[in-house]
Each structure stands twice: as structure tokens, then as C-alpha cells.
Amino acid sequence: MSEKVVLLPVNNNRLDDLKFSIWSLSHIKDIKICLICHKLDLSHVKKTLTEDQLTKIDLISDFSSTNLSELLNKAQKKYSESTVFYRLDSGDIVHVKKFEYAPSSKKSLLVHTSL
């Protein structure tokens, strides 16, 4: 079975909406969250989330690019080839059953609209 990882980029403009996505994802088992802090200091994110939430999230702070696709590709390199990635925006709320589908091909990236 493939590992499932949600790539969740957040910037300063959408930091307040982050709690809705984290709450939504907290109801889903066997999902990892990779929070990509785009040009955002980790201390700001840590103020928004609880300690319990932070222990379940991989935090990446990236100031290297303004290109979101580039940031997502860099984040994917941290995980194995068989990982299935789901991409959400800060503030997106998803239903638990949306993560039951996992394609069989490698290097998959599903966006919110496909969920």
C-alpha cells in the first residue's frame, strides 16, 4: 500500500484559514500532512496550530522560489517513489472518503478539484 501525503502550501495571506484544513484532515486516518510554508517563518505557523497538531505535520519552510510548482516538486522529493500526493490549499475542507481512492501509478498528485 502506498503512503498518502497531503501537500498543503500556506503563505502569510492564508495563514488564518489553515486551521480549517488541519481540522478537516485530522479526521482522516493514514494521511500525512506536509505543510509547505511559502516565504513564511515557522514561528508564525506554530502560533496558529496546537502542539498536538504540530507533532503530526512535516513542516517545510521555503524562501527559495515564488513558483508554487517548484516548491511542490521539491517537497515531493522527501518521500518515496510509491507515495501518492494530494494537494490542498489552506482553507480547503475535504470529506473523509475523498482519500480512499489511490491510483495505482507512481508519482501521482491529486488536487482538490479531483478529490
mmCIF file of C-alpha atoms in Angstrom, residues 3 5-9 33-37 58-62 64 67-80 83 85-87 107 109:
data_model
loop_
_atom_site.group_PDB
_atom_site.id
_atom_site.type_symbol
_atom_site.label_atom_id
_atom_site.label_comp_id
_atom_site.label_asym_id
_atom_site.label_seq_id
_atom_site.Cartn_x
_atom_site.Cartn_y
_atom_site.Cartn_z
ATOM 1 C CA GLU A 3 1.885 6.193 1.632
ATOM 2 C CA VAL A 5 0.732 12.644 1.818
ATOM 3 C CA VAL A 6 -1.207 15.904 1.618
ATOM 4 C CA LEU A 7 0.893 18.783 0.288
ATOM 5 C CA LEU A 8 -0.546 21.892 1.890
ATOM 6 C CA PRO A 9 1.181 25.141 0.924
ATOM 7 C CA ILE A 33 0.495 16.278 6.095
ATOM 8 C CA CYS A 34 3.404 18.160 4.583
ATOM 9 C CA LEU A 35 2.885 21.838 5.340
ATOM 10 C CA ILE A 36 4.912 23.990 2.957
ATOM 11 C CA CYS A 37 5.414 27.425 4.483
ATOM 12 C CA ASP A 58 6.018 17.766 8.435
ATOM 13 C CA LEU A 59 6.897 21.457 8.306
ATOM 14 C CA ILE A 60 8.931 22.841 5.437
ATOM 15 C CA SER A 61 9.883 26.496 5.277
ATOM 16 C CA ASP A 62 10.935 27.566 1.803
ATOM 17 C CA SER A 64 13.813 29.834 -2.402
ATOM 18 C CA ASN A 67 6.918 29.334 -8.186
ATOM 19 C CA LEU A 68 4.448 27.074 -6.355
ATOM 20 C CA SER A 69 5.001 24.126 -8.714
ATOM 21 C CA GLU A 70 8.706 24.245 -7.952
ATOM 22 C CA LEU A 71 8.023 24.206 -4.207
ATOM 23 C CA LEU A 72 5.642 21.264 -4.536
ATOM 24 C CA ASN A 73 8.172 19.306 -6.599
ATOM 25 C CA LYS A 74 10.893 19.930 -4.006
ATOM 26 C CA ALA A 75 8.623 18.751 -1.202
ATOM 27 C CA GLN A 76 7.796 15.528 -3.077
ATOM 28 C CA LYS A 77 11.472 14.571 -3.181
ATOM 29 C CA LYS A 78 11.404 13.935 0.589
ATOM 30 C CA TYR A 79 9.127 10.925 0.130
ATOM 31 C CA SER A 80 9.398 7.524 -1.526
ATOM 32 C CA THR A 83 3.855 7.927 -2.361
ATOM 33 C CA PHE A 85 0.301 13.072 -3.098
ATOM 34 C CA TYR A 86 -2.821 15.128 -2.583
ATOM 35 C CA ARG A 87 -2.589 18.871 -2.941
ATOM 36 C CA LYS A 107 4.275 9.738 -8.665
ATOM 37 C CA LEU A 109 -0.522 14.151 -7.467
#
